[in-house]
XYZ file of C-alpha atoms in Angstrom:
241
model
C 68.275 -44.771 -42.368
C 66.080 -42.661 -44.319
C 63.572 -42.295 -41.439
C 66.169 -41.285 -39.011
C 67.821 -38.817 -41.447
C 63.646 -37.390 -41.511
C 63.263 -37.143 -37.661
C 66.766 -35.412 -37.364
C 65.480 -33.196 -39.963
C 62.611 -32.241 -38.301
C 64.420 -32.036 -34.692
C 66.961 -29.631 -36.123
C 63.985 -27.293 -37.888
C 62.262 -27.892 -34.431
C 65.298 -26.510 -32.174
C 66.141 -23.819 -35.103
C 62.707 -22.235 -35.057
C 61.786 -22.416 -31.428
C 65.167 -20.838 -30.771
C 65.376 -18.034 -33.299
C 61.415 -17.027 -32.303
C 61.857 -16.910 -28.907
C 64.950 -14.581 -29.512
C 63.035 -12.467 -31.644
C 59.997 -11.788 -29.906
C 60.829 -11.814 -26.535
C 60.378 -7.644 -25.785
C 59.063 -7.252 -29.802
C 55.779 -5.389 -30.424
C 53.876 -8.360 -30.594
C 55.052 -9.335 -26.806
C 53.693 -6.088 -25.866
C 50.545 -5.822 -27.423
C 49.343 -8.928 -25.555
C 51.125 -8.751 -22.168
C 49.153 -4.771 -22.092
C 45.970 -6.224 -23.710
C 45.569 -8.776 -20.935
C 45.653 -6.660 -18.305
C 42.917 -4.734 -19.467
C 40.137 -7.872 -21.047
C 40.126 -11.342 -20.564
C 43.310 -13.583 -20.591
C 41.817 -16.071 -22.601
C 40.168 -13.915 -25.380
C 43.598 -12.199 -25.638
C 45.841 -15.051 -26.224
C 43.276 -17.060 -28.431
C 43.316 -13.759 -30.677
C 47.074 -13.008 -30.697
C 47.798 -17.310 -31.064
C 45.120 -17.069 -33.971
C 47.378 -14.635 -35.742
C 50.879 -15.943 -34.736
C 49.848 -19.425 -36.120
C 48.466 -18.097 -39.517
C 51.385 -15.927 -39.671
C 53.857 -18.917 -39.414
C 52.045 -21.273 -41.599
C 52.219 -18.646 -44.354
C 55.696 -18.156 -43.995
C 56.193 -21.579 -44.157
C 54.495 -21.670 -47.590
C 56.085 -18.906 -48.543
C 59.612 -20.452 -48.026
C 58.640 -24.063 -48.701
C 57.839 -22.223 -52.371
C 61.408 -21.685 -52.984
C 62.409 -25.040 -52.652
C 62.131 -25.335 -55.791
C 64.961 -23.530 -56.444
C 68.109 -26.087 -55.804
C 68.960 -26.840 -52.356
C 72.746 -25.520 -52.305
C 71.873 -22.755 -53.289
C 68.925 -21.880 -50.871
C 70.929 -23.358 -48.320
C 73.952 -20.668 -48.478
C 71.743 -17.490 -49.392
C 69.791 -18.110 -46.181
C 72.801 -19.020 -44.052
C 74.101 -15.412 -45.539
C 70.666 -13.959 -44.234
C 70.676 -15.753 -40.733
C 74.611 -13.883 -40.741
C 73.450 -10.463 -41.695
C 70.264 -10.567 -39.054
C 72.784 -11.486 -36.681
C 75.141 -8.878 -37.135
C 72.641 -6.453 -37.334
C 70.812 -7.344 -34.080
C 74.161 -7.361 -32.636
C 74.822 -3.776 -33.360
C 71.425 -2.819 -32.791
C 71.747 -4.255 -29.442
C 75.058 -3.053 -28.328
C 73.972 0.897 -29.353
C 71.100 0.201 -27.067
C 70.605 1.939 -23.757
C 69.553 -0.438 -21.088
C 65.956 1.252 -20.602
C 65.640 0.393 -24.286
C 62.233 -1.054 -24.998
C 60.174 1.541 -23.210
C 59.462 3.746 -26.448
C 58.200 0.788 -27.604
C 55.991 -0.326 -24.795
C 54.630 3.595 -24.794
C 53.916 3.284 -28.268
C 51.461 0.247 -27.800
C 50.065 1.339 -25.449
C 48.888 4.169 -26.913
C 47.618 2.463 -30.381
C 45.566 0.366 -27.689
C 44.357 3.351 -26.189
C 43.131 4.424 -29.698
C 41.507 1.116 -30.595
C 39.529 1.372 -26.887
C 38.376 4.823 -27.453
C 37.480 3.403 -31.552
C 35.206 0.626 -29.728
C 33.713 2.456 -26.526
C 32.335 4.664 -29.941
C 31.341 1.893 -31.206
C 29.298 0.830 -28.453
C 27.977 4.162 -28.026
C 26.585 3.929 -31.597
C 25.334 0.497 -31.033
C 23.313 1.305 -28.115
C 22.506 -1.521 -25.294
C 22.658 -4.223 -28.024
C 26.218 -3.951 -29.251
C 28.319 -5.993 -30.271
C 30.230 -7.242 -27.036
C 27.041 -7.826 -24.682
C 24.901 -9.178 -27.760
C 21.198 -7.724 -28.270
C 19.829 -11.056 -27.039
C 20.328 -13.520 -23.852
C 20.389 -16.825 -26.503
C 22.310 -19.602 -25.567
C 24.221 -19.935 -28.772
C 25.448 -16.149 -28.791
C 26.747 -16.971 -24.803
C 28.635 -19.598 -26.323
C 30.415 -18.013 -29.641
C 30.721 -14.603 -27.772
C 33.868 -15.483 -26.062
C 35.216 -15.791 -29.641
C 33.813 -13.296 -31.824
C 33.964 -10.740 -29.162
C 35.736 -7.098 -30.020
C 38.413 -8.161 -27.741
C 39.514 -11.381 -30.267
C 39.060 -9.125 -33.388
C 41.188 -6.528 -31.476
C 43.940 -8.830 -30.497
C 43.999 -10.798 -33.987
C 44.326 -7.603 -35.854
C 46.799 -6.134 -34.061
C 49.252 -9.218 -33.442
C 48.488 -9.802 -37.398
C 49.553 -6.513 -38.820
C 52.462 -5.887 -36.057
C 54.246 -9.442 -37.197
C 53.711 -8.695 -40.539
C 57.406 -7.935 -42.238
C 58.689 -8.315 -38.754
C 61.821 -10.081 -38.133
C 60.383 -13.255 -37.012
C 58.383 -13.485 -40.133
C 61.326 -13.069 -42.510
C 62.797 -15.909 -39.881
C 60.426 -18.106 -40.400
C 60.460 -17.583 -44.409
C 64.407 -18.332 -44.356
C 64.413 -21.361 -41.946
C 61.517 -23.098 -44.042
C 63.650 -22.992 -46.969
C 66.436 -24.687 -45.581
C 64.939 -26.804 -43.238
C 62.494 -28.972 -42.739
C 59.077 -27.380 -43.310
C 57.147 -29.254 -40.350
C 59.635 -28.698 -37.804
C 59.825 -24.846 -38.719
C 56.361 -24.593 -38.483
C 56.185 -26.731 -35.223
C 59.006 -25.332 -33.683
C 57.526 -21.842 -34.381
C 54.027 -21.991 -33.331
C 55.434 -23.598 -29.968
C 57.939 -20.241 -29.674
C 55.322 -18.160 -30.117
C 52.998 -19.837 -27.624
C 55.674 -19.552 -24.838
C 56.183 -15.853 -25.727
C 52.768 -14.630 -25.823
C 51.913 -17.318 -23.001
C 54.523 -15.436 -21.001
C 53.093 -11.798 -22.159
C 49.336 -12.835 -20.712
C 50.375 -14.084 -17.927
C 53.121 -11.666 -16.401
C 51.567 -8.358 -18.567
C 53.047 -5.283 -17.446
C 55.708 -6.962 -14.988
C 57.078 -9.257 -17.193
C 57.113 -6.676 -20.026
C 58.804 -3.831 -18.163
C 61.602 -6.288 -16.542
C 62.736 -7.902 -20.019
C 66.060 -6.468 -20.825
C 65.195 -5.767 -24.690
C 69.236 -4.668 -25.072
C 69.561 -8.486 -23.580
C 67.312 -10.271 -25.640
C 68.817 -8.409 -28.978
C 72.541 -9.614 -28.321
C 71.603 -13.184 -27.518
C 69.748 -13.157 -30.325
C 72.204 -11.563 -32.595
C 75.213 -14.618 -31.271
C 71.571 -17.229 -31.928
C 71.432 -16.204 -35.535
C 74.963 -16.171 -35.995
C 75.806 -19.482 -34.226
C 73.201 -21.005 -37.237
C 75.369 -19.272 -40.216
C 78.590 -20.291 -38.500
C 77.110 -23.766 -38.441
C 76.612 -24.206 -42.040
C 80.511 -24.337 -42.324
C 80.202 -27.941 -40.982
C 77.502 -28.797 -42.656
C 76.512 -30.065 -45.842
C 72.987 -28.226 -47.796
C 72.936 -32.342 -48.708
C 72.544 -33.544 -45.451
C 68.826 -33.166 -44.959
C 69.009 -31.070 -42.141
């Protein structure tokens, strides 16, 4: 009994986090910055920089939440089903005062702090001479292989995904879900979200980017988040899940 009450647990963290991330970032900044990034360097490089953040991100907002566990569960349980209510009711307005076009001041915006960070690197270069950083002074074996990590592109992509998800809405998700549910599942269920989102980004780039509806996205998400806090009604903080 006690090991199915576990795996439901974990199933329902799972299905919470995978849902409420995919909501969230679907359209965000972070979807941006690697669906424009990957048009312009390698596919690969991009999404191993942007994953490296996303993952570090949710495991640290795991911890974070998992901290206030020790605080006692009924309590936890209602002040984050109040916060899952208030993000949806606020992504709900936000996304019925959108315009349909909504999403492109965005895109512009990234687009240009890329811009920035290309002209900040071709300097770079420039400085660097023939043996910068990217190309690598010397033809040794061991630089081929560690380049396609340690490359400008994967400092680029890291930094940016790191700093745009920081105190973003998915972050604060994350930190709310792991206090009420199950801390593997959350931090499962979000790394897997992200990986679809920013898989989706690299792969369709601009296309992809400039079809998602963000007004869309927002209202789904905002009826997501509030389907969770109308669900605590029927269930128990004492349930385990």
């Amino acid at each position: 009994e006690s090991t199915d009450k576990t795996n439901l647990g974990f199933i329902h963290a799972f299905v919470a986090a995978i849902s409420v991330i995919i909501v969230s970032e679907l359209g965000d900044k972070t979807f941006f910055i690697a669906a424009i990034m990957a048009m312009r360097y390698n596919r690969l490089t991009v999404l191993a920089g942007a994953m490296l953040a996303l993952g570090l991100m949710t495991c640290l907002s795991v911890l974070f939440g998992y901290a206030t566990t020790v605080i006692p569960r009924v309590y936890t349980y209602y002040v984050s089903t109040a916060l899952f209510a208030i993000f949806g009711i606020r992504m709900l307005r936000e996304g019925l005062k959108m315009s349909p076009d909504e999403g492109q001041e965005e895109l512009e915006e990234v687009q240009a702090e890329i811009k920035k960070k290309d002209e900040e690197l071709q300097r770079t270069k420039l400085l660097n001479g023939p043996g910068d950083v990217e190309t690598g002074s010397t033809a040794t074996i061991p630089q081929k292989k560690w380049l396609h990590f340690i490359s400008p592109i994967f400092v680029q992509a890291f930094t940016l995904t790191f700093l745009a998800e920081w105190g973003d809405r998915s972050q604060l998700t994350t930190i709310v879900l792991a206090a009420r549910e199950d801390p593997y599942g959350v931090a499962v269920g979000g790394t897997v979200g992200h990986c679809l989102c920013t898989g989706l980004a690299v792969i369709g780039g601009r296309m992809i980017a400039q079809k998602i509806s963000v007004r869309t996205v927002t209202i789904i998400g905002g009826i997501v988040f509030l389907a969770f806090a109308f669900s605590a009604l029927f269930i128990s903080p004492d349930s385990g899940f």
